[in-house]
Short mmCIF file of C-alpha atoms and ligand atoms in Angstrom, two decimals:
data_model
loop_
_atom_site.label_atom_id
_atom_site.label_comp_id
_atom_site.label_asym_id
_atom_site.label_seq_id
_atom_site.Cartn_x
_atom_site.Cartn_y
_atom_site.Cartn_z
CA MET A 125 128.24 159.32 68.24
CA LEU A 126 127.57 160.02 71.79
CA ARG A 127 125.14 158.39 74.15
CA PHE A 128 123.24 159.02 77.27
CA ALA A 129 122.41 155.62 78.89
CA PRO A 130 119.90 155.84 81.76
CA SER A 131 118.51 152.91 83.51
CA PRO A 132 114.66 152.99 83.89
CA THR A 133 114.90 152.06 87.60
CA GLY A 134 113.98 155.24 89.40
CA ASP A 135 113.41 158.92 89.40
CA MET A 136 115.95 160.75 87.41
CA HIS A 137 118.69 162.11 89.69
CA ILE A 138 120.33 165.35 89.19
CA GLY A 139 123.68 163.48 88.47
CA ASN A 140 121.94 161.73 85.51
CA LEU A 141 120.68 164.94 84.21
CA ARG A 142 124.10 166.49 84.37
CA VAL A 143 125.41 163.60 82.38
CA ALA A 144 122.66 164.08 79.90
CA LEU A 145 123.40 167.67 79.52
CA PHE A 146 126.99 167.34 79.08
CA ASN A 147 126.49 164.58 76.40
CA TYR A 148 124.16 166.83 74.66
CA ILE A 149 126.44 169.88 74.72
CA CYS A 150 129.50 167.76 73.64
CA SER A 151 127.36 166.07 70.83
CA ILE A 152 126.61 169.60 69.35
CA GLN A 153 130.06 170.80 69.71
CA ARG A 154 131.57 167.85 68.10
CA LYS A 155 128.87 167.70 65.36
CA GLU A 156 128.09 164.11 66.25
CA PRO A 157 124.79 162.69 66.94
CA LEU A 158 123.47 161.87 70.32
CA ILE A 159 121.49 158.64 71.13
CA ILE A 160 119.55 157.72 74.21
CA ARG A 161 120.13 153.97 75.24
CA ILE A 162 117.60 152.80 77.83
CA GLU A 163 119.51 150.34 79.86
CA ASP A 164 116.65 147.99 80.69
CA THR A 165 118.47 144.56 80.89
CA ASP A 166 118.13 144.36 84.68
CA THR A 167 114.39 143.45 84.50
CA GLN A 168 114.12 142.98 88.30
CA ARG A 169 114.82 146.60 88.81
CA ASN A 170 112.98 148.24 85.85
CA ILE A 171 110.03 150.30 86.68
CA GLU A 172 107.21 150.51 84.32
CA GLY A 173 106.95 153.99 82.69
CA LYS A 174 110.37 155.41 83.91
CA ASP A 175 111.73 155.19 80.36
CA LYS A 176 108.91 157.57 79.13
CA GLU A 177 109.45 159.73 82.14
CA ILE A 178 113.23 160.15 81.25
CA LEU A 179 112.38 161.06 77.76
CA GLU A 180 109.85 163.60 78.81
CA LEU A 181 112.42 165.09 81.06
CA LEU A 182 114.96 165.30 78.37
CA ALA A 183 112.42 167.11 76.27
CA LEU A 184 111.66 169.56 79.03
CA PHE A 185 115.36 170.42 79.31
CA SER A 186 115.54 170.78 75.45
CA ILE A 187 117.98 167.96 75.21
CA GLU A 188 117.75 166.70 71.55
CA TYR A 189 118.81 163.36 70.29
CA GLN A 190 118.68 161.33 67.21
CA ASP A 191 117.31 158.04 68.40
CA VAL A 192 116.35 155.94 71.37
CA ILE A 193 117.55 152.42 71.68
CA TYR A 194 116.41 149.86 74.20
CA GLN A 195 119.23 147.68 75.40
CA SER A 196 117.02 144.72 75.72
CA ALA A 197 116.35 144.80 72.04
CA GLN A 198 120.12 144.35 71.42
CA LEU A 199 120.17 140.86 72.92
CA LYS A 200 120.88 139.20 69.51
CA TYR A 201 124.03 141.19 69.20
CA HIS A 202 125.07 140.36 72.88
CA ARG A 203 124.65 136.76 72.13
CA ALA A 204 126.40 136.85 68.73
CA MET A 205 129.40 138.57 70.34
CA ALA A 206 129.43 136.01 73.12
CA ILE A 207 129.64 133.24 70.70
CA GLN A 208 132.27 134.95 68.74
CA LEU A 209 134.37 135.21 71.77
CA LEU A 210 133.88 131.66 72.65
CA HIS A 211 134.96 130.67 69.30
CA ASP A 212 138.10 132.83 69.43
CA LYS A 213 138.74 131.26 72.94
CA LYS A 214 138.63 134.71 74.37
CA ALA A 215 135.81 133.59 76.55
CA PHE A 216 134.98 130.22 78.19
CA ASN A 217 132.07 128.27 79.49
CA CYS A 218 131.97 128.24 83.40
CA PHE A 219 130.32 125.45 85.27
CA CYS A 220 131.10 126.52 88.75
CA THR A 221 127.85 126.83 90.61
CA PRO A 222 126.86 129.82 92.50
CA ALA A 223 127.19 127.76 95.83
CA GLU A 224 130.85 126.74 94.90
CA LEU A 225 131.65 130.28 94.09
CA ASP A 226 130.16 131.53 97.38
CA VAL A 227 132.40 129.33 99.31
CA LYS A 228 135.42 130.80 97.45
CA ARG A 229 134.08 134.27 98.08
CA GLU A 230 133.70 133.69 101.83
CA LEU A 231 137.19 132.30 101.97
CA ALA A 232 138.60 135.32 100.19
CA LYS A 233 136.69 137.48 102.57
CA LYS A 234 138.07 135.60 105.60
CA ASN A 235 141.65 136.03 104.20
CA LYS A 236 141.05 139.69 103.59
CA GLN A 237 141.65 139.12 99.91
CA PRO A 238 139.54 140.51 97.12
CA PHE A 239 137.51 137.75 95.51
CA ARG A 240 138.72 136.87 91.94
CA TYR A 241 137.78 133.98 89.83
CA ASP A 242 140.31 131.18 90.27
CA GLU A 243 140.13 129.99 86.62
CA THR A 244 138.74 126.57 87.57
CA CYS A 245 137.01 126.33 84.16
CA SER A 246 139.21 128.51 82.01
CA HIS A 247 141.19 125.43 80.69
CA LEU A 248 138.34 123.24 80.03
CA ARG A 249 138.26 122.19 76.43
CA ALA A 250 134.99 122.58 74.51
CA GLU A 251 135.09 118.89 73.51
CA ASP A 252 135.28 117.90 77.27
CA THR A 253 132.24 119.79 78.14
CA ILE A 254 129.91 119.02 75.25
CA ASP A 255 128.11 116.42 77.38
CA ASN A 256 127.80 118.61 80.41
CA THR A 257 124.19 119.52 80.81
CA ASN A 258 124.72 121.63 84.00
CA PRO A 259 123.95 125.30 83.73
CA PHE A 260 126.95 127.40 82.96
CA THR A 261 127.82 131.12 82.60
CA ILE A 262 130.20 132.55 80.00
CA ARG A 263 133.39 134.47 81.30
CA LEU A 264 135.71 136.69 79.39
CA ARG A 265 139.36 135.41 79.64
CA ARG A 266 141.21 137.77 81.95
CA PRO A 267 143.22 140.16 79.65
CA ASP A 268 147.00 139.34 79.25
CA SER A 269 147.99 142.84 80.31
CA ASP A 270 146.94 145.71 82.47
CA ILE A 271 144.56 148.33 80.95
CA THR A 272 145.03 152.02 81.30
CA VAL A 273 141.99 154.20 81.15
CA VAL A 274 142.81 157.59 79.96
CA ASP A 275 140.04 159.87 81.33
CA LYS A 276 139.43 163.51 80.33
CA ILE A 277 138.60 164.44 83.91
CA LYS A 278 140.46 161.96 86.19
CA GLY A 279 143.60 161.52 84.15
CA SER A 280 145.16 158.05 83.43
CA ILE A 281 144.26 155.20 85.70
CA THR A 282 145.74 151.78 85.33
CA PHE A 283 143.89 148.66 86.17
CA HIS A 284 145.71 145.39 86.83
CA SER A 285 144.72 142.47 84.68
CA PHE A 286 144.23 140.38 87.80
CA ASP A 287 141.54 142.85 89.00
CA ILE A 288 139.86 143.09 85.75
CA ASP A 289 139.27 139.34 86.32
CA SER A 290 137.78 136.63 84.09
CA PHE A 291 134.35 138.08 84.69
CA ILE A 292 130.90 136.83 83.74
CA ILE A 293 129.70 138.17 80.38
CA MET A 294 126.68 135.83 79.97
CA ARG A 295 124.59 134.65 82.96
CA GLN A 296 123.36 131.02 83.10
CA GLU A 297 120.06 132.11 81.47
CA LYS A 298 122.18 133.53 78.57
CA TYR A 299 121.33 137.13 79.26
CA PRO A 300 124.29 139.50 79.25
CA THR A 301 125.84 141.14 82.27
CA TYR A 302 125.72 144.93 82.40
CA ASN A 303 129.45 145.33 81.44
CA PHE A 304 129.22 143.11 78.54
CA ALA A 305 126.01 144.69 77.16
CA CYS A 306 127.33 148.13 77.60
CA ALA A 307 130.68 147.43 76.00
CA VAL A 308 129.03 145.69 73.01
CA ASP A 309 126.45 148.53 72.52
CA ASP A 310 129.09 151.17 72.63
CA MET A 311 130.92 149.41 69.92
CA ILE A 312 128.01 148.88 67.74
CA SER A 313 126.75 152.35 68.05
CA ASP A 314 130.19 153.59 67.11
CA ILE A 315 130.44 155.71 70.33
CA SER A 316 133.37 158.17 70.22
CA LEU A 317 133.19 159.49 73.82
CA VAL A 318 131.47 158.24 76.93
CA ILE A 319 130.59 160.82 79.52
CA ARG A 320 129.11 159.11 82.72
CA GLY A 321 129.18 159.36 86.43
CA GLU A 322 132.46 158.38 88.26
CA ASP A 323 130.68 155.33 89.85
CA HIS A 324 131.31 153.56 86.62
CA MET A 325 135.09 154.21 86.56
CA SER A 326 135.81 150.62 87.70
CA ASN A 327 133.60 149.18 84.95
CA THR A 328 135.64 150.94 82.17
CA PRO A 329 138.54 148.62 82.05
CA LYS A 330 136.21 145.58 81.89
CA GLN A 331 134.33 147.16 79.03
CA ILE A 332 137.57 147.91 77.20
CA ALA A 333 138.64 144.30 77.76
CA VAL A 334 135.65 143.06 76.09
CA ARG A 335 136.07 145.16 73.10
CA ASP A 336 139.81 144.37 72.83
CA ALA A 337 138.95 140.64 72.91
CA LEU A 338 136.44 141.45 70.09
CA GLY A 339 139.22 142.94 68.05
CA TYR A 340 137.70 146.34 68.06
CA ASP A 341 140.45 148.77 67.74
CA LYS A 342 138.79 152.09 67.79
CA SER A 343 139.58 153.73 71.10
CA ILE A 344 136.73 155.44 72.87
CA GLU A 345 137.38 158.53 74.93
CA TYR A 346 136.07 158.64 78.47
CA ALA A 347 135.02 161.37 80.86
CA HIS A 348 133.76 160.28 84.26
CA LEU A 349 132.22 163.00 86.24
CA PRO A 350 132.75 163.50 89.90
CA ILE A 351 130.04 162.69 92.32
CA ILE A 352 127.71 165.23 93.69
CA LEU A 353 127.73 165.84 97.36
CA ASN A 354 124.84 167.14 99.60
CA HIS A 355 125.14 170.15 102.02
CA GLU A 356 126.58 167.87 104.65
CA GLY A 357 129.32 166.78 102.26
CA LYS A 358 127.93 163.29 101.79
CA LYS A 359 127.14 161.63 98.52
CA MET A 360 123.79 162.93 97.33
CA SER A 361 121.41 159.98 97.46
CA LYS A 362 117.71 159.23 96.92
CA ARG A 363 117.14 160.59 100.42
CA ASP A 364 118.05 164.05 99.54
CA ASP A 365 114.93 165.58 98.05
CA ALA A 366 116.96 167.86 95.89
CA SER A 367 118.62 165.03 94.20
CA SER A 368 115.37 164.32 92.26
CA VAL A 369 114.83 166.26 89.10
CA LYS A 370 111.19 165.80 89.59
CA TRP A 371 111.20 167.25 93.06
CA LEU A 372 113.02 170.38 91.92
CA LEU A 373 110.59 170.95 89.12
CA GLU A 374 107.69 170.44 91.69
CA GLU A 375 109.37 173.08 93.97
CA GLY A 376 109.32 175.45 91.05
CA TYR A 377 112.89 175.58 89.79
CA LEU A 378 112.88 176.20 86.07
CA PRO A 379 114.45 173.74 83.74
CA GLN A 380 116.85 176.48 82.38
CA ALA A 381 117.76 177.39 85.96
CA ILE A 382 118.52 173.83 86.91
CA ALA A 383 120.57 173.26 83.61
CA ASN A 384 122.53 176.44 84.38
CA TYR A 385 123.33 175.33 87.85
CA LEU A 386 124.31 171.76 86.88
CA ILE A 387 126.82 173.20 84.15
CA LEU A 388 128.19 175.74 86.58
CA MET A 389 128.59 173.44 89.57
CA GLY A 390 132.17 172.28 90.17
CA ASN A 391 133.25 174.04 86.98
CA LYS A 392 134.91 177.12 85.84
CA VAL A 393 132.61 179.05 83.60
CA PRO A 394 132.72 182.59 81.94
CA LYS A 395 129.60 183.73 83.50
CA GLU A 396 127.08 182.79 86.24
CA ILE A 397 123.80 183.14 84.54
CA PHE A 398 123.37 181.73 81.14
CA THR A 399 121.13 179.39 78.94
CA LEU A 400 122.00 175.93 77.75
CA SER A 401 122.38 177.20 74.22
CA GLU A 402 124.78 179.89 75.42
CA SER A 403 126.83 177.34 77.04
CA LEU A 404 127.38 175.54 73.73
CA GLU A 405 129.79 178.29 72.71
CA TRP A 406 132.21 177.91 75.60
CA PHE A 407 131.58 174.68 77.53
CA THR A 408 134.49 172.29 77.87
CA LEU A 409 135.02 169.16 80.07
CA GLU A 410 138.57 170.49 80.70
CA THR A 411 137.42 173.07 83.31
CA LEU A 412 135.52 170.65 85.36
CA SER A 413 136.93 170.00 88.78
CA LYS A 414 138.36 166.53 89.56
CA SER A 415 136.86 166.65 93.07
CA PRO A 416 133.25 166.16 94.05
CA ALA A 417 130.82 169.03 93.42
CA ARG A 418 128.71 170.30 96.32
CA PHE A 419 125.15 170.89 95.64
CA ASP A 420 123.76 174.07 97.14
CA LEU A 421 120.21 174.64 96.97
CA GLU A 422 120.38 178.34 98.01
CA LYS A 423 122.69 179.02 94.93
CA LEU A 424 120.25 177.26 92.64
CA LYS A 425 117.48 179.33 94.13
CA PHE A 426 119.53 182.51 93.38
CA ILE A 427 120.09 181.26 89.75
CA ASN A 428 116.44 180.30 89.42
CA ARG A 429 115.42 184.01 90.56
CA GLU A 430 117.60 185.35 87.91
CA HIS A 431 115.99 183.20 85.32
CA LEU A 432 112.56 184.03 86.57
CA LYS A 433 113.49 187.67 86.19
CA ARG A 434 114.33 187.11 82.49
CA LEU A 435 110.94 185.56 81.66
CA ASP A 436 108.62 187.87 79.81
CA TYR A 437 105.37 188.73 81.58
CA LYS A 438 103.22 186.38 79.66
CA GLU A 439 105.43 183.37 80.35
CA LEU A 440 105.75 184.38 84.02
CA SER A 441 102.04 184.68 84.23
CA ARG A 442 101.42 181.21 82.77
CA TYR A 443 103.92 179.66 85.17
CA VAL A 444 102.03 181.06 88.18
CA GLY A 445 98.80 179.79 86.66
CA PHE A 446 97.35 182.95 84.97
CA ALA A 447 96.95 184.06 81.37
CA ASP A 448 97.38 187.77 81.44
CA ASP A 449 100.47 189.87 81.10
CA GLU A 450 99.52 191.97 84.13
CA ILE A 451 99.69 189.16 86.54
CA GLY A 452 103.15 188.24 85.16
CA ALA A 453 104.12 191.85 85.83
CA LEU A 454 102.64 191.65 89.29
CA ALA A 455 104.53 188.28 89.89
CA HIS A 456 107.64 190.04 88.74
CA LEU A 457 107.32 192.50 91.52
CA TYR A 458 107.32 189.57 93.94
CA LEU A 459 110.63 188.06 92.60
CA GLU A 460 112.55 190.09 95.23
CA GLU A 461 111.06 187.96 97.89
CA SER A 462 110.58 184.52 96.12
CA GLY A 463 113.15 182.33 94.48
CA THR A 464 110.88 179.55 93.18
CA LEU A 465 107.52 179.33 91.35
CA LYS A 466 106.22 177.61 94.41
CA GLU A 467 107.15 180.52 96.55
CA LEU A 468 105.82 182.96 93.92
CA ARG A 469 102.45 181.19 93.55
CA ALA A 470 102.21 181.36 97.41
CA LYS A 471 102.33 185.19 97.11
CA ILE A 472 99.91 185.47 93.99
CA GLU A 473 97.29 182.86 94.88
CA PRO A 474 96.11 184.71 98.17
CA ILE A 475 95.59 187.80 96.11
CA PHE A 476 92.71 186.05 94.25
CA SER A 477 91.41 184.11 97.34
CA GLU A 478 89.40 184.76 100.37
CA LYS A 479 91.60 187.05 102.57
CA SER A 480 92.03 186.31 106.31
CA ILE A 481 92.39 189.58 108.04
CA PRO A 482 93.98 189.89 111.51
CA SER A 483 91.52 190.93 114.17
CA MET A 484 93.21 194.31 114.56
CA TYR A 485 92.29 195.44 111.12
CA GLN A 486 89.06 193.60 110.62
CA GLU A 487 86.82 196.53 111.26
CA SER A 488 88.90 198.95 109.14
CA ALA A 489 89.21 196.39 106.39
CA GLN A 490 85.48 195.90 106.44
CA THR A 491 84.82 199.61 105.98
CA LEU A 492 87.47 199.97 103.23
CA LYS A 493 86.19 197.04 101.39
CA ALA A 494 82.78 198.57 101.05
CA VAL A 495 84.26 201.77 99.81
CA ILE A 496 86.42 199.90 97.16
CA GLN A 497 83.62 197.93 95.99
CA ASN A 498 81.54 201.08 95.33
CA ALA A 499 84.34 203.28 94.01
CA PRO A 500 84.52 204.34 90.35
CA PHE A 501 87.49 203.07 88.22
CA PHE A 502 90.76 205.04 88.85
CA GLU A 503 93.58 204.81 86.32
CA GLU A 504 96.12 206.30 88.76
CA TYR A 505 96.88 205.07 92.21
CA THR A 506 97.03 208.46 93.81
CA ASP A 507 93.50 209.16 92.62
CA PHE A 508 92.32 205.85 93.98
CA GLU A 509 94.15 206.39 97.29
CA GLN A 510 92.64 209.94 97.63
CA HIS A 511 89.17 208.85 96.99
CA THR A 512 89.19 205.66 99.20
CA MET A 513 90.87 207.36 101.97
CA LYS A 514 88.36 210.15 102.17
CA ALA A 515 85.42 207.97 101.61
CA SER A 516 86.45 205.50 104.35
CA GLY A 517 87.63 208.12 106.83
CA LEU A 518 90.63 205.86 107.49
CA LYS A 519 94.14 207.19 107.99
CA GLY A 520 97.68 205.98 108.57
CA ARG A 521 98.30 202.34 109.11
CA PHE A 522 94.61 201.55 109.50
CA TYR A 523 94.15 202.69 105.87
CA PHE A 524 97.41 201.35 104.41
CA LYS A 525 97.47 198.02 106.23
CA SER A 526 93.85 197.30 105.54
CA LEU A 527 94.40 198.10 101.95
CA ARG A 528 97.34 195.91 101.72
CA LEU A 529 95.58 193.08 103.41
CA LEU A 530 92.56 193.51 101.14
CA LEU A 531 94.59 193.51 97.90
CA THR A 532 97.23 190.84 98.89
CA GLY A 533 96.16 188.96 101.86
CA ALA A 534 99.64 189.75 103.32
CA GLU A 535 100.80 192.50 105.81
CA HIS A 536 104.17 193.02 103.88
CA GLY A 537 105.05 193.06 100.29
CA PRO A 538 106.06 195.23 97.25
CA GLU A 539 104.90 198.89 97.03
CA ILE A 540 101.19 199.22 97.16
CA SER A 541 101.16 201.68 94.34
CA ASP A 542 102.98 199.19 92.09
CA ILE A 543 100.69 196.42 93.05
CA TYR A 544 97.69 198.72 92.13
CA LYS A 545 99.11 199.38 88.64
CA TYR A 546 98.67 195.73 87.84
CA LEU A 547 95.52 194.95 89.94
CA LYS A 548 93.29 197.84 89.06
CA ASN A 549 91.51 195.92 86.33
CA TYR A 550 91.00 192.99 88.66
CA LEU A 551 89.71 194.84 91.74
CA ALA A 552 86.21 193.20 91.67
CA GLU A 553 87.83 189.69 91.73
CA VAL A 554 90.45 190.63 94.47
CA VAL A 555 88.41 192.65 96.92
CA LYS A 556 85.28 190.40 97.28
N1 LIG B 13 122.85 152.88 82.96
C1 LIG B 13 123.95 153.45 83.66
C2 LIG B 13 123.47 154.40 84.82
O1 LIG B 13 122.34 154.97 84.75
C3 LIG B 13 124.74 154.32 82.89
C4 LIG B 13 125.95 153.64 82.21
C5 LIG B 13 126.70 154.31 81.30
O2 LIG B 13 126.62 155.46 80.97
O3 LIG B 13 127.61 153.74 80.71
O4 LIG B 13 124.21 154.69 85.68
#
């Protein structure tokens, strides 16, 4: 079983989507189910409705899964496992107060030492604390030996037992900490491979320590994906618009193009333009670069244009807000100069709107407009041109620029004869 474990705490970041895509691809390749685990235990940070939004985005990107689990609903297991660990003396109750711990943390900071728990409570015997009514947390006993994480992308990394620390698994209110909940859930769901962002690398030994302490001996494979950098070479953050999947979609990047780019970025792939289902045939985590991937919006735009070109006219027409094949064909002409749906709509919409004509062509356009409105229907552009040129008495650029402006609202663009081919049935709506 594989899992994608988003937190419903904000807009989906492209890094999360990349993790979701890779989990999906690997689940298909390994013929193992994929589950979605909504990590909603940090109630302060949860944002209402974000879980639904994440699931909608997964559907939009054709990421299929077997089940959705809410981490908060697993609380009974987290508590049961914590009790088990206490019983086995792998965990202990800690009565140190936050204030006491803060003093020690400050001291460590002053001495330029990393703060680690000093084991004050680790030797308390249960019978000695039975009457203690003070609030307490539960800590996992520091593992006896170091833990080596074997990562499919990063290689082997060893974490010292001292650094894994006797960390808190249950807070005073008896809700699990993130690492504990995650470790238990991965165990209960029988996860075989965890693919996630490299910001979780330091959590991994702690999560392994939890499962070791519970006597779980199935080893889970790990792949931590390198971070994504922005064009300045800094970690892509919420401040970068392009980091938000929603923003990219609103800008008019197609889901299939975004998926294509996220699979290609920082990777060695057999071809540049492909669909998610094609990538199932050759994708492998092995070819991913260990170093951070740089996000390049221009490259995404190039890929997006290629995917737009592959849409059939009906689909393209729908994407720009129309229903007819002809408008799709017309939009297709504009793909040379537009890389996103937003740019494309900005070319197509003016065609059906009130035109603003530069003063230089106002008079000629006015004349030509009257001629077009009264002209019979011409199947061929050459006949249309011959008739309207003659009837208007216009020549050269006064004819051609005026015609272009009347048809498209722009001074430049694709060949007018090509445009006519798709607009001839709409002249009454276009030239009004
Ligand atoms: N909820 C974590 C996140 O959104 C993912 C943790 C995991 O995959 O283990 O970053």
